[in-house]
């Protein structure tokens, strides 16, 4: 059951998508009709029992929800003894939280009568989830992926192709996620009549930040019930990695009205935020408009968008969803950077101690939990969103740890 | 009052459309772009659009993307834009700027309008700013007496065309196709229909662009538009060293329509 996950909340933006000064629509007029149409269909769908039932059914029977909540005691022993629970989005079909949003938007695509879906992808998880949903629902699928990412996530390229999607390597700009979004937007302008742009994170122009968030709210709804049952109380901290911000906003919303629960987003610190090789948008960015919304952005003093750097392709993005900018300013959520080295240490630690290989993206949240646990002490209770599994990251791990065959 | 009104009324007096040529500032270099723009002015552009190179130009096809990348790699800075505009004005030309919104935000909205007006710029085209989000921009352009050109597209509803027309000054930019910039072989059939719809909401001049690359296409658009906007073809002409010839061809194109009528 979706349990009201799409119901309007007091945290919704205004009619034109503004969360305070953030969000909105900074995009070409040619696409306004399409986002208006999407918003109109979504407003109807989010309160339509038939849509809600169909979405709930897909989450249950296809994605495999509810996902588990698993305690990680041996991992937690490295975190000052605080208790740590993992929300197991890695166990969803296709291996990450991304499937929640994709199923919701694919259903909307059908409702709008569109036959073709385009998507951007960084790590390839959103591309794989989109290709999966399109195979399931009989939609044509084209995925734009930065050329750099097609190389570091070759396994996911193969998965998408097997699922019937066309993967187009993007060779312009920094050849990563932001350039894949640019290229998807260019495709969308030219093909908007029959094409839905299935954006993969809680960013972009209104209504994407709201509808992507809502499709992921199931994470927080389930996790809140599960942790109350297993730990008997609310967590002190909910930790999630933040690329564009979709897995984080989905779990945060389950606890946003619980003032005792700290919401902590972990950003890709790359080589460190004192270098220029990182992707810590909320920690080190400045206000700007990118890909359709006002938010924090990594940019130079001329407003040219900077290249983000992260070991994790899924976090390698110089922008972030506007609701996170709002939560940062209001103080309701905190955001901290995690370096590549810290993330990879947590990646190895969870694998060894708990028998769970996390996505490198999710390893940022785990690394944050190690630090937060020590701050909270042994009475602490931390909920970590384990947004995805690490199979796709084996090349990265082989390179980082030198995991070749022993000679 | 519109700063661009004299451009369009002079063309109207000759019963023809205005030729509006685009070039990114800093392409091929800052000084090189000044030279090219001067050639465009002296060879027959009634108005030039000086583009501000941006790292993430989502409305541009590959020709203009590459030109912007080259300008940025060459060290182009936003402050260089004003010198380029100044040189157009000094050569007796008239210039508007075409820019994505983020560089304006980063520079400071009011400061950008002020410095552009001081450099002799007459207006600004903002391809990713819609009037709905434009309150600060409208105030700044009013304060510094700059025209502001918003865009309409074939997908725009009547209501949005009305809003965009109300919010613009100088002219309206009608994107003739659903797509990004780039020269095309055929002029879109959507353009005449869009211009007709727009005329029901305003008597402001309408410039039509996206895809024009030769004199015949310019003539075709000039038959129903007040301005013919050409971008990617000029960028390619810089590479081929044919800017003067292209300008002359297009300039005679916008005059043919009148002859044909
Ligand atoms: C497993 C996983 N976690 C997190 C992310 C980051 O995205 P978001 O911040 O939208 O959750 C990605 C993106 O590809 C991902 O694959």
Coordinates of C-alpha atoms and ligand atoms in Angstrom, one line a residue, chain A residues 89-90 95-98 121-127 156 177 200-203 212 216 240-249 266 312-316 320-321 324 358-363 385-390 392-393, ligand 1:
Chain A
X89 CA 16.8 0.1 -1.1
X90 CA 19.6 -2.0 -2.5
X95 CA 19.3 -2.6 -7.3
X96 CA 18.5 0.9 -6.0
X97 CA 15.8 3.3 -4.9
X98 CA 15.6 4.7 -8.4
X121 CA 21.9 8.6 -16.1
X122 CA 25.1 9.0 -14.2
X123 CA 25.8 5.7 -12.4
X124 CA 23.5 4.0 -14.8
X125 CA 21.1 3.0 -12.0
X126 CA 18.4 5.4 -13.1
X127 CA 19.0 4.4 -16.7
X156 CA 25.0 -0.9 -16.6
X177 CA 25.8 13.6 -15.7
X200 CA 15.9 10.7 -12.3
X201 CA 16.3 12.9 -9.3
X202 CA 14.4 15.4 -7.3
X203 CA 15.8 18.4 -9.3
X212 CA 10.1 12.6 -7.8
X216 CA 10.3 8.1 -3.1
X240 CA 21.3 9.7 3.2
X241 CA 23.7 10.5 0.4
X242 CA 22.8 13.5 -1.8
X243 CA 23.5 13.6 -5.5
X244 CA 20.5 15.3 -7.0
X245 CA 18.8 14.5 -3.7
X246 CA 16.0 11.9 -4.5
X247 CA 16.8 9.1 -2.1
X248 CA 17.5 11.6 0.6
X249 CA 14.3 13.6 0.2
X266 CA 26.0 13.4 2.9
X312 CA 30.7 7.8 -7.5
X313 CA 29.1 8.6 -10.9
X314 CA 25.7 8.9 -9.3
X315 CA 26.8 11.8 -7.1
X316 CA 28.9 13.5 -9.7
X320 CA 21.0 19.7 -6.3
X321 CA 17.3 19.6 -5.9
X324 CA 17.3 20.5 -0.2
X358 CA 26.7 -1.1 -0.9
X359 CA 26.7 1.3 -3.9
X360 CA 29.6 3.7 -3.7
X361 CA 26.9 6.5 -3.6
X362 CA 25.3 4.9 -0.5
X363 CA 28.8 4.4 1.0
X385 CA 19.4 4.9 3.6
X386 CA 21.2 2.2 1.8
X387 CA 20.2 3.6 -1.6
X388 CA 21.7 0.9 -3.8
X389 CA 23.9 -2.1 -4.1
X390 CA 27.5 -2.2 -5.3
X392 CA 27.9 -1.9 -10.6
X393 CA 30.9 -0.5 -8.7
Ligands
LIG1 C1 22.5 3.9 -5.6 C2 22.4 5.4 -5.8 N1 22.3 6.2 -4.7 C3 22.2 7.5 -4.9 C4 22.2 8.1 -6.1 C5 22.1 9.6 -6.1 O1 20.9 10.2 -6.6 P1 19.9 10.9 -5.6 O2 20.7 11.9 -4.8 O3 18.9 11.5 -6.5 O4 19.4 9.9 -4.7 C6 22.3 7.4 -7.2 C7 22.3 8.0 -8.6 O5 22.6 7.4 -9.6 C8 22.4 5.9 -7.1 O6 22.5 5.1 -8.1

